[in-house]
Tab-separated table of C-alpha atoms and ligand atoms in Angstrom:
chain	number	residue	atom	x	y	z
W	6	UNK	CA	24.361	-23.011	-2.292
W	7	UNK	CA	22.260	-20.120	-3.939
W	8	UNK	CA	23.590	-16.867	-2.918
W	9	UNK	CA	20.958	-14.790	-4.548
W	10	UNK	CA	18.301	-13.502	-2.057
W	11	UNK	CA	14.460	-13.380	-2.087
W	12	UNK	CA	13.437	-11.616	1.250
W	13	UNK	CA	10.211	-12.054	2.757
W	14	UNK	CA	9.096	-9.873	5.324
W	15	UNK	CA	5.805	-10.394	7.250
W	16	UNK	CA	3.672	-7.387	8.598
W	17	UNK	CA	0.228	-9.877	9.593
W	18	UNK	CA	-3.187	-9.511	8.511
W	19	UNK	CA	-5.621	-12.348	7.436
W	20	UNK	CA	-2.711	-14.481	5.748
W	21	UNK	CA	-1.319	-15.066	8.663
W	22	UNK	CA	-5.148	-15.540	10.135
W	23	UNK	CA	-6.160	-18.228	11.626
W	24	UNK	CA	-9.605	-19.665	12.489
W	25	UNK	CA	-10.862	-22.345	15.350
W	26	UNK	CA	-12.433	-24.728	12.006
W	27	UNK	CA	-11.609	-25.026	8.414
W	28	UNK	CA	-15.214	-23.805	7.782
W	29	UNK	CA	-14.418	-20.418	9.185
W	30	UNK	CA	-13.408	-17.952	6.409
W	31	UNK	CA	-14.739	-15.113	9.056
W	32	UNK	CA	-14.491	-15.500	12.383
W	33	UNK	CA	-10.902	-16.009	12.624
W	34	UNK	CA	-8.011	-13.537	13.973
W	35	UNK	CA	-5.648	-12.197	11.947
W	36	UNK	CA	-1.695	-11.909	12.375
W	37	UNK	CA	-1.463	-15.364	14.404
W	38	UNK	CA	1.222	-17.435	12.464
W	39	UNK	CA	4.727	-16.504	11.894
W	40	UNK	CA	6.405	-15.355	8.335
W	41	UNK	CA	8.667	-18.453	8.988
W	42	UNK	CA	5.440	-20.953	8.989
W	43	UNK	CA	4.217	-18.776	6.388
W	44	UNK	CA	7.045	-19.590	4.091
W	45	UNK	CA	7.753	-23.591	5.556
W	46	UNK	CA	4.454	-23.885	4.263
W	47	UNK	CA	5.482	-23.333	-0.017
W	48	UNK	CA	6.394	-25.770	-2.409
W	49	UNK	CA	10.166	-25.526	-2.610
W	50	UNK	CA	11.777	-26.560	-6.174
W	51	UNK	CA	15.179	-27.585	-6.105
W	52	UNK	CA	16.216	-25.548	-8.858
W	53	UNK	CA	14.695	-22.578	-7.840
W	54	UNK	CA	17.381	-19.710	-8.556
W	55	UNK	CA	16.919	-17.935	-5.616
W	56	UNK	CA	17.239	-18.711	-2.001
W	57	UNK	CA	14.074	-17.457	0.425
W	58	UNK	CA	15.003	-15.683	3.244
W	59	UNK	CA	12.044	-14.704	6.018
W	60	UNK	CA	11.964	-11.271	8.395
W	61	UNK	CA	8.914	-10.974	11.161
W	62	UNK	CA	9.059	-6.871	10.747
W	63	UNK	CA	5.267	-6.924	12.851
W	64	UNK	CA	2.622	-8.899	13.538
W	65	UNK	CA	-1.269	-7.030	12.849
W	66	UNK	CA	-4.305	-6.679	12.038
W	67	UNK	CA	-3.622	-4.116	9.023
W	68	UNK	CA	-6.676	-2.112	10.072
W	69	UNK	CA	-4.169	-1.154	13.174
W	70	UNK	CA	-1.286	-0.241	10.848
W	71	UNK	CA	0.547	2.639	11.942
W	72	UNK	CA	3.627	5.057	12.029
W	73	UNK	CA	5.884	3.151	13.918
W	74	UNK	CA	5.140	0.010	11.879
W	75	UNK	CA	5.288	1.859	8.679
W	76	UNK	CA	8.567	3.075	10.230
W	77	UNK	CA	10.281	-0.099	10.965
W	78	UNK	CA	8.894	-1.507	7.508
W	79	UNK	CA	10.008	1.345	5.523
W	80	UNK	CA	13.934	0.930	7.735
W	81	UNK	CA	14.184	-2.662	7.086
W	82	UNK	CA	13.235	-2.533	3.619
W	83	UNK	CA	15.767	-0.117	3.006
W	84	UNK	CA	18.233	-2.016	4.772
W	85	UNK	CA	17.299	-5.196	2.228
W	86	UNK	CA	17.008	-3.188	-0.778
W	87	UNK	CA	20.400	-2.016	0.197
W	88	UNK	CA	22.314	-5.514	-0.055
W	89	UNK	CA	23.594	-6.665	-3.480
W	90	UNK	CA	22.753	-10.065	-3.241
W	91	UNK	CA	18.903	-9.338	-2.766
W	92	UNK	CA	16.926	-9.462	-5.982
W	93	UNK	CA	13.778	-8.785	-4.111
W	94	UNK	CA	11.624	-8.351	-1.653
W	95	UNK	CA	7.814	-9.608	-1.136
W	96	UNK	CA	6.137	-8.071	1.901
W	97	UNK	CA	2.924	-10.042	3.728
W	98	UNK	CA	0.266	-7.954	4.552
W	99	UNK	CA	-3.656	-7.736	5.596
W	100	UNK	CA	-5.244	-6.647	2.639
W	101	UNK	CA	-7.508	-3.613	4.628
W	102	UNK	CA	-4.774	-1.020	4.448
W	103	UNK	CA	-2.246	-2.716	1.845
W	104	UNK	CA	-3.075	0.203	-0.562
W	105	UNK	CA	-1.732	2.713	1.645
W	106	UNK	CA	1.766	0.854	2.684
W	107	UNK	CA	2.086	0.263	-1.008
W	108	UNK	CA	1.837	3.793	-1.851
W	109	UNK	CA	3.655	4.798	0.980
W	110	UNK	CA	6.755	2.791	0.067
W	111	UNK	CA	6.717	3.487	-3.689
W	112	UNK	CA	6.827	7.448	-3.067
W	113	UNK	CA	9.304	6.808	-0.097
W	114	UNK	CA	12.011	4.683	-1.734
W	115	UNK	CA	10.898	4.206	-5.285
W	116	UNK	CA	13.086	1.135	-5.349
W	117	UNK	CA	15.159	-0.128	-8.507
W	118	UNK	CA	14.163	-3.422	-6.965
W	119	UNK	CA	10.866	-5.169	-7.068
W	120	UNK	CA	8.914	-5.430	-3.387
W	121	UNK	CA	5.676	-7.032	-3.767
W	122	UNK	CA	2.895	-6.714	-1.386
W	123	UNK	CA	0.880	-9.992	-1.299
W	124	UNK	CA	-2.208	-10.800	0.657
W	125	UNK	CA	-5.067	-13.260	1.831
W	126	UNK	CA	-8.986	-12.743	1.943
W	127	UNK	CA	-9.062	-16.254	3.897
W	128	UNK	CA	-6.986	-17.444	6.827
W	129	UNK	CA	-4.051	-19.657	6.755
W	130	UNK	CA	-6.840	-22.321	8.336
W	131	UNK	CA	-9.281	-22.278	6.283
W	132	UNK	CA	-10.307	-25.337	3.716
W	133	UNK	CA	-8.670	-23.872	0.401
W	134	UNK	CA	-6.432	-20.851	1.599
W	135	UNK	CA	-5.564	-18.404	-0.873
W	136	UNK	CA	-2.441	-16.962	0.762
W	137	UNK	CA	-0.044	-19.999	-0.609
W	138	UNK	CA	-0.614	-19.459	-3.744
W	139	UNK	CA	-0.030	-15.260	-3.618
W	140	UNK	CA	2.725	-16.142	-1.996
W	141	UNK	CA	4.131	-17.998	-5.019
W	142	UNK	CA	3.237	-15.637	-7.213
W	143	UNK	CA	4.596	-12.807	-5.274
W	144	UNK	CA	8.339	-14.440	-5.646
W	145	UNK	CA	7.659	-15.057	-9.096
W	146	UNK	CA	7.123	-11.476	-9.492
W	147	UNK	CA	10.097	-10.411	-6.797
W	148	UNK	CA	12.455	-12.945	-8.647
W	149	UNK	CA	11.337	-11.500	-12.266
W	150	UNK	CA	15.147	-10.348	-13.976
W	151	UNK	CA	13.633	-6.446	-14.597
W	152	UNK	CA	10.752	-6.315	-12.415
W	153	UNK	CA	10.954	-2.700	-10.074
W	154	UNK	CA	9.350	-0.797	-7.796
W	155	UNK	CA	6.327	-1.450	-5.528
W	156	UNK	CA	3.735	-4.023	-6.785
W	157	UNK	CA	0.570	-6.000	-4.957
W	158	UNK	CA	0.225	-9.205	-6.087
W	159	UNK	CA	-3.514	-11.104	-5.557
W	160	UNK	CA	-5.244	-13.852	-6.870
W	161	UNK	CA	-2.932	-13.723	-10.025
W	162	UNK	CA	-2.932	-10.441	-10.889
W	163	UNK	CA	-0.279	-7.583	-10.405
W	164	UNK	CA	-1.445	-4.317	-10.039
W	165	UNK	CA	1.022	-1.067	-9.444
W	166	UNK	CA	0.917	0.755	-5.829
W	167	UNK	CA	-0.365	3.758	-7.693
W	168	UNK	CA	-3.775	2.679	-8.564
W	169	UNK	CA	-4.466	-0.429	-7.015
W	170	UNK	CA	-7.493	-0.081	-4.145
W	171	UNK	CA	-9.099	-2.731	-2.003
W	172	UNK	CA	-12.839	-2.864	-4.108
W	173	UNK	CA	-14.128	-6.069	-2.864
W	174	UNK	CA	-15.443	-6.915	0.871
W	175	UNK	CA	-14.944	-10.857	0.122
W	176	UNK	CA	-13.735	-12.124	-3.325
W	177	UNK	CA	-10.672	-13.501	-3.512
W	178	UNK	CA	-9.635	-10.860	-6.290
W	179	UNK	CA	-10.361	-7.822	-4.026
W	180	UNK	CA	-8.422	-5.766	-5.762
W	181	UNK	CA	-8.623	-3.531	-8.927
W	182	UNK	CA	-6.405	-0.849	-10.796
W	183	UNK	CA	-9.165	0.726	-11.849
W	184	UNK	CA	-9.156	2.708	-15.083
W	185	UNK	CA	-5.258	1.973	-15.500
W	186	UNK	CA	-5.817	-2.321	-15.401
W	187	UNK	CA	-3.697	-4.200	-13.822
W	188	UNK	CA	0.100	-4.190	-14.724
W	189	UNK	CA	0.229	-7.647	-15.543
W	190	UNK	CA	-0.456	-11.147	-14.666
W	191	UNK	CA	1.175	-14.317	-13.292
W	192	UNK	CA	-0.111	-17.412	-14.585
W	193	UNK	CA	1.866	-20.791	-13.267
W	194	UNK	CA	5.148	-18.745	-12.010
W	195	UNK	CA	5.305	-16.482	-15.674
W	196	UNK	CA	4.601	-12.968	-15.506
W	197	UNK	CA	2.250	-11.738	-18.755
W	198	UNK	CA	2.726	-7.970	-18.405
W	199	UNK	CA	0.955	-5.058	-19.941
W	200	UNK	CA	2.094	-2.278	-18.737
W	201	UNK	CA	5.949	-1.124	-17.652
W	202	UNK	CA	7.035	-1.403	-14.185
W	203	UNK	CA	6.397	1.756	-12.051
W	204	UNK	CA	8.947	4.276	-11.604
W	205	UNK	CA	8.922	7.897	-10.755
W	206	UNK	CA	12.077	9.882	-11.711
W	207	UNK	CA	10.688	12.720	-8.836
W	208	UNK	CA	11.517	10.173	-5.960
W	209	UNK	CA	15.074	9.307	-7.687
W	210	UNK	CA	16.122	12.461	-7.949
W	211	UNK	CA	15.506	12.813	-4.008
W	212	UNK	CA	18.468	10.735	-3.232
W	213	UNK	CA	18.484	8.295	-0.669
W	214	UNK	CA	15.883	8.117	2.533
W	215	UNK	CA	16.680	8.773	5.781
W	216	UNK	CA	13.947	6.022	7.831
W	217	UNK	CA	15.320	7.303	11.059
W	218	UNK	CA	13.179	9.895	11.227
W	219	UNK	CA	9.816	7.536	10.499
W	220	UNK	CA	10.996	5.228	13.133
W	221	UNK	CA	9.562	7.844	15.316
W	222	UNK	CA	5.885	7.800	15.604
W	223	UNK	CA	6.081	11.371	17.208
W	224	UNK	CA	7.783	13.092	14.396
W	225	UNK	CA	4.573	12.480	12.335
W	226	UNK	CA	2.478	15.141	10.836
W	227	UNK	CA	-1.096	14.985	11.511
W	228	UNK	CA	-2.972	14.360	8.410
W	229	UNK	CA	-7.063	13.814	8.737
W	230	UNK	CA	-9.263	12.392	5.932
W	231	UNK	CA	-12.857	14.372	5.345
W	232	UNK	CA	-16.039	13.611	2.848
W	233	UNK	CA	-18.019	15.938	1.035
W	234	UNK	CA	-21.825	14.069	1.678
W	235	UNK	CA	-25.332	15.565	1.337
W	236	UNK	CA	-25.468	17.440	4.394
W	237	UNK	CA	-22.217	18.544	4.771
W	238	UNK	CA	-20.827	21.190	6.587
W	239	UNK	CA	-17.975	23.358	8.731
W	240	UNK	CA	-18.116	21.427	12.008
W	241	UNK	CA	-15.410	19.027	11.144
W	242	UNK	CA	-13.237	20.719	9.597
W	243	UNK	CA	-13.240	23.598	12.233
W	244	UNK	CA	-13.168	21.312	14.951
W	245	UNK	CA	-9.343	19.373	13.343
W	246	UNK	CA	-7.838	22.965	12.767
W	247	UNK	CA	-8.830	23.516	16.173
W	248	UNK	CA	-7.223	20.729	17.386
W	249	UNK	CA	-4.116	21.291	15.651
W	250	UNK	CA	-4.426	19.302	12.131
W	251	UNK	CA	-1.722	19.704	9.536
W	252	UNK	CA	-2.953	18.857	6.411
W	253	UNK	CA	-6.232	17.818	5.263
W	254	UNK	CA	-7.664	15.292	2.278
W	255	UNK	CA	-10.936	16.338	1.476
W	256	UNK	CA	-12.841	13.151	-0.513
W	257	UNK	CA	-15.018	15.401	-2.804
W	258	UNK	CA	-17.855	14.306	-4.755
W	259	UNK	CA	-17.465	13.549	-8.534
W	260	UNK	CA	-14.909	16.096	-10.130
W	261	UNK	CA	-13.664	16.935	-6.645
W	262	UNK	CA	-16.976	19.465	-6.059
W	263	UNK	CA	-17.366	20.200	-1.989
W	264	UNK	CA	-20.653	21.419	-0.337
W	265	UNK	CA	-20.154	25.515	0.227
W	266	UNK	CA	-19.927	25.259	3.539
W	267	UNK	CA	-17.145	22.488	3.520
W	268	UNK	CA	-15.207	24.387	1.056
W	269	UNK	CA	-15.351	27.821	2.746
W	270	UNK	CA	-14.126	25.673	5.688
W	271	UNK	CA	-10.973	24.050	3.975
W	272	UNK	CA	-10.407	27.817	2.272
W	273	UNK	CA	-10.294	28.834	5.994
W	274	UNK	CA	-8.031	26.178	6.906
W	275	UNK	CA	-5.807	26.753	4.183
W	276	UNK	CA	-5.531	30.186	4.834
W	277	UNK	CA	-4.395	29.271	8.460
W	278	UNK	CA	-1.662	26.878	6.646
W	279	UNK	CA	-3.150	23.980	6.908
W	280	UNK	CA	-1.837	21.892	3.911
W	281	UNK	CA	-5.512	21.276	1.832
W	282	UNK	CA	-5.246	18.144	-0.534
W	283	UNK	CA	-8.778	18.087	-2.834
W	284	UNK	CA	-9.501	14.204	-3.916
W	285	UNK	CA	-13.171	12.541	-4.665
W	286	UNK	CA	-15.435	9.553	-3.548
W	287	UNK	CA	-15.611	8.282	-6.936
W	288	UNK	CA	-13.946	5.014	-7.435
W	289	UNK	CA	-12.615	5.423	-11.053
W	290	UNK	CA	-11.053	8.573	-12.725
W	291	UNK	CA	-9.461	11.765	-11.217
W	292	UNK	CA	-10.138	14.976	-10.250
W	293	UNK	CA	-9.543	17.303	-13.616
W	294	UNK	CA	-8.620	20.517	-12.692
W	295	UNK	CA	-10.411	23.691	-13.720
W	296	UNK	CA	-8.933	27.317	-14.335
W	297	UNK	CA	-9.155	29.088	-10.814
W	298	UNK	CA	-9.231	26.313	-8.406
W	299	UNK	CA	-8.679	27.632	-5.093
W	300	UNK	CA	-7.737	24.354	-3.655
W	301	UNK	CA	-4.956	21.638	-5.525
W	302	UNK	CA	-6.073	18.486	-6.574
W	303	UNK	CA	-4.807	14.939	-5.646
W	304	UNK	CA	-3.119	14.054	-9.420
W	305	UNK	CA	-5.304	11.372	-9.827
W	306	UNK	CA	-4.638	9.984	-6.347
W	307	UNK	CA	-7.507	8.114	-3.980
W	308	UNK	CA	-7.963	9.906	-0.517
W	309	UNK	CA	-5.967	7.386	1.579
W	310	UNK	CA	-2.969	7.445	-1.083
W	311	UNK	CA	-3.262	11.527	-0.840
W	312	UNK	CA	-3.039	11.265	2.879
W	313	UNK	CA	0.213	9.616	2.643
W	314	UNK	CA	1.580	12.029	0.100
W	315	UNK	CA	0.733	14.866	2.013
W	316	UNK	CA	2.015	12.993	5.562
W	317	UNK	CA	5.723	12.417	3.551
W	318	UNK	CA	5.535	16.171	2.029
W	319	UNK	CA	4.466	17.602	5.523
W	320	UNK	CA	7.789	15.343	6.739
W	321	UNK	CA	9.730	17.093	4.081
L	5	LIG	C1	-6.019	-7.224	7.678
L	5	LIG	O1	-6.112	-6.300	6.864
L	5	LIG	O2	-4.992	-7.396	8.373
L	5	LIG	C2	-7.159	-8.149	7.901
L	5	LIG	C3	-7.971	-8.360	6.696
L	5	LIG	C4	-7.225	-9.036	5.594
L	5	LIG	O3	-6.029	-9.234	5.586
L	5	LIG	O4	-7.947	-9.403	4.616
């Protein structure tokens, strides 16, 4: 009998996809199978230290995540992290908004734990599915003695929920860390790392969460996403504060620069106390900040990632 945990929690998305023909790597729908088939499904070695233990927390189509399932995730992860016998926890998940639960967990509970996200870009059905194998390599990372904090494990590589972004419509390794690299990889169950484990000593020194509050969808702060573009101007901007907006990520160009009449906008905004976040487009690299800025910069985080910064500040 092991009595050491691994728990595995499934959210949905295209690893739990499935497809009318093996041929289908498109045309399937996402969320279908149960984390229980999901994990029936792995190799099991007999001597594996570590007992698997599965959780349905939700069942979607990531591009329909939301607060209440970001709520119940962020409760019942909690709730894991909280038992002794737990080493870890891996988390399913549809790859289209993975980057923002990551990010979302890491600056709510900064766990002393490892929880790995893990992924497919094919469905369950299709000829050579890729989830399985995440899947392995997820509880190779979850059951690594040492391993903390929130990771996203795909295609073999682990990547930390800071930087890691969805780059890749298709591939199998859709994912990239960008100018950090990746913080390691996984090759046949060992972990090759290059980088320490993520930790942020401002989220320990917060104490512990309270996920009641996130449980309800209402007590959410409204926080809206805009781009700086050729062309741009007021009209959005003025139209959100109108409606009641709290905070705002603006997606600059380059070095976080914003068309005048955008930025005279968010000044506007800001002055109204609207919470003003300034991030950019670009891919790779951060915005550097220059003497006088009149509105902060994201530290180096993407616009979605920024949003949920700002949502959790906003929540206090
Ligand atoms: C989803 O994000 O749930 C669907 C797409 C995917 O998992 O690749």
């Amino acid at each position: 009998m092991k009595n050491r945990k691994i728990v595995i929690l499934g959210t949905g998305g295209t690893i739990a996809g499935t497809a009318s023909g093996v041929g289908d790597n498109l045309g399937y729908t996402a969320a279908q199978l149960g984390i229980e088939q999901l994990v029936d499904a792995l190799p099991r070695q007999g001597n594996a230290p570590f007992a698997l233990v599965s959780e349905q927390v939700a069942q979607v189509d990531s591009k329909d995540m939301d607060f209440s399932v970001w709520g119940q995730l962020a409760a019942r992860v909690a709730h894991w992290l909280g038992q002794p016998d737990v080493q870890g926890i891996v988390i399913t998940h549809g790859t289209d908004t993975l980057e923002e639960t990551a990010w979302f967990l890491q600056v709510l509970l900064n766990p002393e734990k490892p929880v790995v996200l893990t992924c497919a870009m094919r469905p369950a059905t299709a000829l050579v599915p890729d989830g399985p194998q995440n899947m392995v390599d997820a509880v190779a990372v979850a059951s690594h003695v040492g391993a903390r904090g929130v990771t996203v494990v795909c295609a073999g590589v682990i990547h930390c929920a800071e930087d890691v972004q969805k780059v890749h419509t298709y591939r199998l390794d859709a994912f990239s860390s960008g100018d950090a690299g990746p913080l390691g990889y996984v090759e046949e169950g060992r972990l090759r790392m290059l980088r320490n484990w993520p930790f942020s000593g401002e989220q320990a020194a917060r104490g512990p969460v309270n996920t009641v509050k996130l449980a309800d969808a209402a007590a959410w702060s409204r926080v809206e996403i805009v781009m700086n573009h050729a062309g741009s101007g007021a009209s959005v901007v003025e139209a959100l504060v109108a409606d009641g907006v709290n905070g705002l990520v603006v997606a600059g160009t380059g070095n976080g620069t914003l068309h005048h009449a955008l930025e005279k906008a968010l000044l506007e905004a800001q002055a109204k106390g609207v919470r003003v976040v300034r991030s950019t487009r670009c891919l790779n690299g951060r915005v550097l900040p220059r003497a006088g800025d009149l509105l902060p910069d994201s530290q180096g985080l993407s616009p979605v990632k920024a949003r949920v910064s700002l949502l959790l500040s906003l929540m206090g």
